[in-house]
Amino acid sequence: MDNEIKQLAPEFAYFEIKKLIMLKKLKPGQKLSESALSREIGVSRTPVREALRRLAGEGWLNMIPDMGIWISSPTRREILNAYEFRVKLEAWGVEMAMPNVTPLLITRLEDCLEEEAAIYKGFEKAEKYLEANSRFHLLIAEASGNDSLVQHVKIAINRTDIYMVFYEDYYDFENNCSLPEHRDILESIKNMDVNEAIKKIQAHVHRGFEDLHLKY
């Protein structure tokens, strides 16, 4: 039992620390303390240290040897570069996916939007929002049949999701346009209108950048 607890502790620490970030209880640029986090989430410093390394690898944190650990604080240019990169990738993904659109893909995209709508209505936990939002985009990329593209889209989404958590009121569903924009994109895909689908997904990702509350 003790060994099982030791194995689960880093995973528990990872999700607890990530939850603090997603709930904005830890802010960009804030320095973290292993001992303080250990006390707050109720595990020893070793699993906390492992969790922090994992979060740093994903881009949530910056770790500087012999200096400390901070919540990431990207520059405006870094953020803009990430969104511009994602715009190019997703536009290409839509173009490549269009010849491969099937009734099954449409059904899977519709199911994804139903899940997203349930989150908007409060029927599901809001923490699932990022997962549902990302799945819609990944389904389109996967339909391209290009594994390299899918991997890069996944990385780009993960990066911009971090920025959204840091700098956007992403739980403010009354003013969140993601769901209606996803519906518009899906409508263009159903109509096999590749040009409109590309324009809509580009505008959708650009809006993600514009919705960030950047003070610099």
PDB file of C-alpha atoms in Angstrom:
ATOM      1  CA  MET A   1       0.000   0.000   0.000  1.00  0.00           C
ATOM      2  CA  ASP A   2       2.841   2.414   0.872  1.00  0.00           C
ATOM      3  CA  ASN A   3       4.466   1.798  -2.521  1.00  0.00           C
ATOM      4  CA  GLU A   4       1.157   2.438  -4.281  1.00  0.00           C
ATOM      5  CA  ILE A   5       0.734   5.736  -2.435  1.00  0.00           C
ATOM      6  CA  LYS A   6       4.275   6.753  -3.380  1.00  0.00           C
ATOM      7  CA  GLN A   7       3.532   6.020  -7.025  1.00  0.00           C
ATOM      8  CA  LEU A   8       0.282   7.990  -6.994  1.00  0.00           C
ATOM      9  CA  ALA A   9       1.630  10.990  -5.078  1.00  0.00           C
ATOM     10  CA  PRO A  10       3.425  12.684  -8.033  1.00  0.00           C
ATOM     11  CA  GLU A  11       0.294  12.355 -10.195  1.00  0.00           C
ATOM     12  CA  PHE A  12      -1.843  13.786  -7.402  1.00  0.00           C
ATOM     13  CA  ALA A  13       0.609  16.645  -6.889  1.00  0.00           C
ATOM     14  CA  TYR A  14       0.648  17.352 -10.625  1.00  0.00           C
ATOM     15  CA  PHE A  15      -3.128  17.700 -10.889  1.00  0.00           C
ATOM     16  CA  GLU A  16      -3.429  19.711  -7.677  1.00  0.00           C
ATOM     17  CA  ILE A  17      -0.765  22.213  -8.713  1.00  0.00           C
ATOM     18  CA  LYS A  18      -2.186  22.440 -12.228  1.00  0.00           C
ATOM     19  CA  LYS A  19      -5.630  23.070 -10.742  1.00  0.00           C
ATOM     20  CA  LEU A  20      -4.227  25.992  -8.732  1.00  0.00           C
ATOM     21  CA  ILE A  21      -2.852  27.446 -11.971  1.00  0.00           C
ATOM     22  CA  MET A  22      -6.074  26.906 -13.925  1.00  0.00           C
ATOM     23  CA  LEU A  23      -8.139  28.495 -11.167  1.00  0.00           C
ATOM     24  CA  LYS A  24      -5.736  31.449 -11.329  1.00  0.00           C
ATOM     25  CA  LYS A  25      -4.635  31.020  -7.718  1.00  0.00           C
ATOM     26  CA  LEU A  26      -1.076  30.962  -9.043  1.00  0.00           C
ATOM     27  CA  LYS A  27      -0.241  33.825 -11.393  1.00  0.00           C
ATOM     28  CA  PRO A  28       2.210  34.298 -14.294  1.00  0.00           C
ATOM     29  CA  GLY A  29       5.605  35.347 -12.973  1.00  0.00           C
ATOM     30  CA  GLN A  30       4.881  34.144  -9.436  1.00  0.00           C
ATOM     31  CA  LYS A  31       7.748  32.339  -7.711  1.00  0.00           C
ATOM     32  CA  LEU A  32       6.849  28.946  -6.271  1.00  0.00           C
ATOM     33  CA  SER A  33       8.001  27.232  -3.112  1.00  0.00           C
ATOM     34  CA  GLU A  34       8.212  23.447  -2.938  1.00  0.00           C
ATOM     35  CA  SER A  35       7.677  23.488   0.816  1.00  0.00           C
ATOM     36  CA  ALA A  36       4.646  25.805   0.615  1.00  0.00           C
ATOM     37  CA  LEU A  37       3.051  23.711  -2.133  1.00  0.00           C
ATOM     38  CA  SER A  38       3.808  20.564  -0.166  1.00  0.00           C
ATOM     39  CA  ARG A  39       1.927  21.928   2.834  1.00  0.00           C
ATOM     40  CA  GLU A  40      -0.977  23.211   0.747  1.00  0.00           C
ATOM     41  CA  ILE A  41      -1.712  19.996  -1.123  1.00  0.00           C
ATOM     42  CA  GLY A  42      -0.693  17.613   1.646  1.00  0.00           C
ATOM     43  CA  VAL A  43       2.128  15.583   0.104  1.00  0.00           C
ATOM     44  CA  SER A  44       5.873  15.510   0.647  1.00  0.00           C
ATOM     45  CA  ARG A  45       8.309  17.663  -1.307  1.00  0.00           C
ATOM     46  CA  THR A  46       9.577  14.791  -3.485  1.00  0.00           C
ATOM     47  CA  PRO A  47       6.313  14.266  -5.452  1.00  0.00           C
ATOM     48  CA  VAL A  48       5.857  18.037  -5.583  1.00  0.00           C
ATOM     49  CA  ARG A  49       9.306  18.325  -7.161  1.00  0.00           C
ATOM     50  CA  GLU A  50       8.413  15.652  -9.735  1.00  0.00           C
ATOM     51  CA  ALA A  51       5.131  17.393 -10.532  1.00  0.00           C
ATOM     52  CA  LEU A  52       6.882  20.730 -10.993  1.00  0.00           C
ATOM     53  CA  ARG A  53       9.348  19.195 -13.431  1.00  0.00           C
ATOM     54  CA  ARG A  54       6.472  17.768 -15.443  1.00  0.00           C
ATOM     55  CA  LEU A  55       4.629  21.091 -15.519  1.00  0.00           C
ATOM     56  CA  ALA A  56       7.823  22.858 -16.578  1.00  0.00           C
ATOM     57  CA  GLY A  57       8.216  20.384 -19.438  1.00  0.00           C
ATOM     58  CA  GLU A  58       4.707  21.239 -20.602  1.00  0.00           C
ATOM     59  CA  GLY A  59       5.418  24.977 -20.527  1.00  0.00           C
ATOM     60  CA  TRP A  60       3.460  26.001 -17.425  1.00  0.00           C
ATOM     61  CA  LEU A  61       6.571  26.792 -15.383  1.00  0.00           C
ATOM     62  CA  ASN A  62      10.108  28.081 -15.769  1.00  0.00           C
ATOM     63  CA  MET A  63      12.777  26.292 -13.759  1.00  0.00           C
ATOM     64  CA  ILE A  64      16.191  27.934 -13.336  1.00  0.00           C
ATOM     65  CA  PRO A  65      18.820  25.763 -11.630  1.00  0.00           C
ATOM     66  CA  ASP A  66      20.013  27.138  -8.266  1.00  0.00           C
ATOM     67  CA  MET A  67      17.594  30.053  -8.577  1.00  0.00           C
ATOM     68  CA  GLY A  68      14.046  28.735  -8.360  1.00  0.00           C
ATOM     69  CA  ILE A  69      10.761  27.983 -10.093  1.00  0.00           C
ATOM     70  CA  TRP A  70       8.312  30.501 -11.489  1.00  0.00           C
ATOM     71  CA  ILE A  71       4.962  30.369 -13.233  1.00  0.00           C
ATOM     72  CA  SER A  72       5.751  31.123 -16.876  1.00  0.00           C
ATOM     73  CA  SER A  73       5.490  34.750 -17.903  1.00  0.00           C
ATOM     74  CA  PRO A  74       5.804  34.886 -21.713  1.00  0.00           C
ATOM     75  CA  THR A  75       6.348  38.089 -23.651  1.00  0.00           C
ATOM     76  CA  ARG A  76       3.700  39.462 -25.983  1.00  0.00           C
ATOM     77  CA  ARG A  77       5.854  38.506 -28.963  1.00  0.00           C
ATOM     78  CA  GLU A  78       6.183  34.914 -27.725  1.00  0.00           C
ATOM     79  CA  ILE A  79       2.420  34.678 -27.324  1.00  0.00           C
ATOM     80  CA  LEU A  80       1.716  36.234 -30.731  1.00  0.00           C
ATOM     81  CA  ASN A  81       4.229  33.918 -32.401  1.00  0.00           C
ATOM     82  CA  ALA A  82       2.482  30.887 -30.897  1.00  0.00           C
ATOM     83  CA  TYR A  83      -0.925  31.999 -32.179  1.00  0.00           C
ATOM     84  CA  GLU A  84       0.384  32.874 -35.642  1.00  0.00           C
ATOM     85  CA  PHE A  85       2.059  29.467 -35.865  1.00  0.00           C
ATOM     86  CA  ARG A  86      -1.181  27.791 -34.836  1.00  0.00           C
ATOM     87  CA  VAL A  87      -3.185  29.768 -37.429  1.00  0.00           C
ATOM     88  CA  LYS A  88      -0.935  28.502 -40.235  1.00  0.00           C
ATOM     89  CA  LEU A  89      -1.032  24.903 -38.999  1.00  0.00           C
ATOM     90  CA  GLU A  90      -4.788  24.748 -38.551  1.00  0.00           C
ATOM     91  CA  ALA A  91      -5.484  26.361 -41.912  1.00  0.00           C
ATOM     92  CA  TRP A  92      -3.321  23.731 -43.550  1.00  0.00           C
ATOM     93  CA  GLY A  93      -5.032  21.049 -41.478  1.00  0.00           C
ATOM     94  CA  VAL A  94      -8.480  22.081 -42.696  1.00  0.00           C
ATOM     95  CA  GLU A  95      -7.300  22.119 -46.302  1.00  0.00           C
ATOM     96  CA  MET A  96      -5.811  18.629 -46.014  1.00  0.00           C
ATOM     97  CA  ALA A  97      -8.762  17.258 -44.051  1.00  0.00           C
ATOM     98  CA  MET A  98     -11.483  18.357 -46.448  1.00  0.00           C
ATOM     99  CA  PRO A  99     -11.053  15.511 -48.992  1.00  0.00           C
ATOM    100  CA  ASN A 100     -11.283  13.085 -46.057  1.00  0.00           C
ATOM    101  CA  VAL A 101     -14.514  14.371 -44.537  1.00  0.00           C
ATOM    102  CA  THR A 102     -16.867  11.488 -43.784  1.00  0.00           C
ATOM    103  CA  PRO A 103     -20.229  11.154 -42.028  1.00  0.00           C
ATOM    104  CA  LEU A 104     -18.328   9.624 -39.101  1.00  0.00           C
ATOM    105  CA  LEU A 105     -16.071  12.677 -38.794  1.00  0.00           C
ATOM    106  CA  ILE A 106     -19.102  14.988 -38.894  1.00  0.00           C
ATOM    107  CA  THR A 107     -20.760  12.921 -36.160  1.00  0.00           C
ATOM    108  CA  ARG A 108     -17.647  13.031 -33.992  1.00  0.00           C
ATOM    109  CA  LEU A 109     -17.373  16.803 -34.418  1.00  0.00           C
ATOM    110  CA  GLU A 110     -21.067  17.210 -33.569  1.00  0.00           C
ATOM    111  CA  ASP A 111     -20.606  15.054 -30.466  1.00  0.00           C
ATOM    112  CA  CYS A 112     -17.711  17.251 -29.458  1.00  0.00           C
ATOM    113  CA  LEU A 113     -19.859  20.372 -29.799  1.00  0.00           C
ATOM    114  CA  GLU A 114     -22.619  18.764 -27.723  1.00  0.00           C
ATOM    115  CA  GLU A 115     -20.105  18.148 -24.965  1.00  0.00           C
ATOM    116  CA  GLU A 116     -18.883  21.722 -25.231  1.00  0.00           C
ATOM    117  CA  ALA A 117     -22.474  23.015 -25.092  1.00  0.00           C
ATOM    118  CA  ALA A 118     -23.095  20.991 -21.918  1.00  0.00           C
ATOM    119  CA  ILE A 119     -20.085  22.654 -20.324  1.00  0.00           C
ATOM    120  CA  TYR A 120     -21.415  26.081 -21.313  1.00  0.00           C
ATOM    121  CA  LYS A 121     -24.730  25.248 -19.653  1.00  0.00           C
ATOM    122  CA  GLY A 122     -23.020  24.091 -16.497  1.00  0.00           C
ATOM    123  CA  PHE A 123     -23.982  20.440 -16.859  1.00  0.00           C
ATOM    124  CA  GLU A 124     -20.347  19.370 -16.744  1.00  0.00           C
ATOM    125  CA  LYS A 125     -17.348  20.548 -14.778  1.00  0.00           C
ATOM    126  CA  ALA A 126     -15.867  23.696 -16.263  1.00  0.00           C
ATOM    127  CA  GLU A 127     -12.387  22.165 -15.948  1.00  0.00           C
ATOM    128  CA  LYS A 128     -13.306  19.985 -18.927  1.00  0.00           C
ATOM    129  CA  TYR A 129     -13.625  23.026 -21.157  1.00  0.00           C
ATOM    130  CA  LEU A 130     -10.057  23.023 -22.437  1.00  0.00           C
ATOM    131  CA  GLU A 131     -10.234  19.322 -23.204  1.00  0.00           C
ATOM    132  CA  ALA A 132     -13.448  19.612 -25.227  1.00  0.00           C
ATOM    133  CA  ASN A 133     -12.269  22.754 -26.974  1.00  0.00           C
ATOM    134  CA  SER A 134      -8.991  21.150 -28.004  1.00  0.00           C
ATOM    135  CA  ARG A 135     -10.609  17.900 -29.150  1.00  0.00           C
ATOM    136  CA  PHE A 136     -12.632  19.722 -31.809  1.00  0.00           C
ATOM    137  CA  HIS A 137      -9.468  21.126 -33.376  1.00  0.00           C
ATOM    138  CA  LEU A 138      -7.546  17.873 -33.098  1.00  0.00           C
ATOM    139  CA  LEU A 139     -10.310  15.902 -34.809  1.00  0.00           C
ATOM    140  CA  ILE A 140      -9.955  18.149 -37.851  1.00  0.00           C
ATOM    141  CA  ALA A 141      -6.175  17.864 -37.828  1.00  0.00           C
ATOM    142  CA  GLU A 142      -6.359  14.075 -37.508  1.00  0.00           C
ATOM    143  CA  ALA A 143      -8.618  13.930 -40.563  1.00  0.00           C
ATOM    144  CA  SER A 144      -5.713  15.347 -42.583  1.00  0.00           C
ATOM    145  CA  GLY A 145      -3.982  11.976 -42.313  1.00  0.00           C
ATOM    146  CA  ASN A 146      -0.691  13.752 -41.626  1.00  0.00           C
ATOM    147  CA  ASP A 147       0.742  12.561 -38.311  1.00  0.00           C
ATOM    148  CA  SER A 148       3.446  15.227 -38.238  1.00  0.00           C
ATOM    149  CA  LEU A 149       0.844  17.942 -38.647  1.00  0.00           C
ATOM    150  CA  VAL A 150      -1.277  16.449 -35.869  1.00  0.00           C
ATOM    151  CA  GLN A 151       1.670  16.440 -33.476  1.00  0.00           C
ATOM    152  CA  HIS A 152       2.505  20.070 -34.238  1.00  0.00           C
ATOM    153  CA  VAL A 153      -1.138  21.141 -33.913  1.00  0.00           C
ATOM    154  CA  LYS A 154      -1.301  19.391 -30.553  1.00  0.00           C
ATOM    155  CA  ILE A 155       1.809  21.224 -29.354  1.00  0.00           C
ATOM    156  CA  ALA A 156       0.464  24.555 -30.636  1.00  0.00           C
ATOM    157  CA  ILE A 157      -2.890  24.027 -28.918  1.00  0.00           C
ATOM    158  CA  ASN A 158      -1.232  23.086 -25.639  1.00  0.00           C
ATOM    159  CA  ARG A 159       0.878  26.239 -25.778  1.00  0.00           C
ATOM    160  CA  THR A 160      -2.016  28.592 -26.551  1.00  0.00           C
ATOM    161  CA  ASP A 161      -4.166  26.862 -23.922  1.00  0.00           C
ATOM    162  CA  ILE A 162      -1.562  27.859 -21.341  1.00  0.00           C
ATOM    163  CA  TYR A 163      -1.784  31.470 -22.473  1.00  0.00           C
ATOM    164  CA  MET A 164      -5.574  31.321 -22.393  1.00  0.00           C
ATOM    165  CA  VAL A 165      -5.499  30.092 -18.787  1.00  0.00           C
ATOM    166  CA  PHE A 166      -3.048  32.830 -17.842  1.00  0.00           C
ATOM    167  CA  TYR A 167      -4.623  35.779 -19.621  1.00  0.00           C
ATOM    168  CA  GLU A 168      -8.261  35.113 -20.529  1.00  0.00           C
ATOM    169  CA  ASP A 169     -11.532  34.771 -18.598  1.00  0.00           C
ATOM    170  CA  TYR A 170     -12.084  31.421 -20.248  1.00  0.00           C
ATOM    171  CA  TYR A 171     -14.758  30.373 -17.725  1.00  0.00           C
ATOM    172  CA  ASP A 172     -16.866  33.413 -18.658  1.00  0.00           C
ATOM    173  CA  PHE A 173     -19.084  31.406 -20.981  1.00  0.00           C
ATOM    174  CA  GLU A 174     -21.587  34.225 -21.513  1.00  0.00           C
ATOM    175  CA  ASN A 175     -18.922  36.118 -23.448  1.00  0.00           C
ATOM    176  CA  ASN A 176     -16.986  33.129 -24.790  1.00  0.00           C
ATOM    177  CA  CYS A 177     -17.489  32.869 -28.564  1.00  0.00           C
ATOM    178  CA  SER A 178     -15.718  29.546 -29.003  1.00  0.00           C
ATOM    179  CA  LEU A 179     -18.836  27.366 -29.271  1.00  0.00           C
ATOM    180  CA  PRO A 180     -20.694  29.428 -31.919  1.00  0.00           C
ATOM    181  CA  GLU A 181     -17.468  29.791 -33.888  1.00  0.00           C
ATOM    182  CA  HIS A 182     -16.929  26.026 -33.755  1.00  0.00           C
ATOM    183  CA  ARG A 183     -20.460  25.574 -35.083  1.00  0.00           C
ATOM    184  CA  ASP A 184     -19.721  27.946 -37.969  1.00  0.00           C
ATOM    185  CA  ILE A 185     -16.536  26.041 -38.813  1.00  0.00           C
ATOM    186  CA  LEU A 186     -18.402  22.747 -38.748  1.00  0.00           C
ATOM    187  CA  GLU A 187     -21.101  24.150 -41.044  1.00  0.00           C
ATOM    188  CA  SER A 188     -18.467  25.059 -43.637  1.00  0.00           C
ATOM    189  CA  ILE A 189     -16.958  21.588 -43.346  1.00  0.00           C
ATOM    190  CA  LYS A 190     -20.377  20.015 -43.867  1.00  0.00           C
ATOM    191  CA  ASN A 191     -20.812  22.159 -46.970  1.00  0.00           C
ATOM    192  CA  MET A 192     -17.342  21.102 -48.181  1.00  0.00           C
ATOM    193  CA  ASP A 193     -16.455  24.785 -48.506  1.00  0.00           C
ATOM    194  CA  VAL A 194     -12.732  24.646 -47.890  1.00  0.00           C
ATOM    195  CA  ASN A 195     -12.102  28.369 -48.375  1.00  0.00           C
ATOM    196  CA  GLU A 196     -14.774  29.375 -45.876  1.00  0.00           C
ATOM    197  CA  ALA A 197     -13.630  26.740 -43.402  1.00  0.00           C
ATOM    198  CA  ILE A 198     -10.057  28.034 -43.603  1.00  0.00           C
ATOM    199  CA  LYS A 199     -11.158  31.650 -43.153  1.00  0.00           C
ATOM    200  CA  LYS A 200     -13.317  30.750 -40.168  1.00  0.00           C
ATOM    201  CA  ILE A 201     -10.693  28.695 -38.364  1.00  0.00           C
ATOM    202  CA  GLN A 202      -8.093  31.405 -38.951  1.00  0.00           C
ATOM    203  CA  ALA A 203     -10.424  34.065 -37.563  1.00  0.00           C
ATOM    204  CA  HIS A 204     -11.287  31.781 -34.641  1.00  0.00           C
ATOM    205  CA  VAL A 205      -7.659  31.302 -33.609  1.00  0.00           C
ATOM    206  CA  HIS A 206      -6.884  34.998 -34.130  1.00  0.00           C
ATOM    207  CA  ARG A 207      -9.788  35.874 -31.841  1.00  0.00           C
ATOM    208  CA  GLY A 208      -8.199  33.687 -29.184  1.00  0.00           C
ATOM    209  CA  PHE A 209      -5.199  36.024 -29.178  1.00  0.00           C
ATOM    210  CA  GLU A 210      -7.359  39.156 -29.251  1.00  0.00           C
ATOM    211  CA  ASP A 211      -9.337  37.949 -26.222  1.00  0.00           C
ATOM    212  CA  LEU A 212      -6.240  37.744 -24.046  1.00  0.00           C
ATOM    213  CA  HIS A 213      -5.954  40.449 -21.405  1.00  0.00           C
ATOM    214  CA  LEU A 214      -2.371  41.466 -22.074  1.00  0.00           C
ATOM    215  CA  LYS A 215      -1.002  44.535 -20.314  1.00  0.00           C
ATOM    216  CA  TYR A 216       2.132  44.772 -22.419  1.00  0.00           C
TER     217      TYR A 216
END
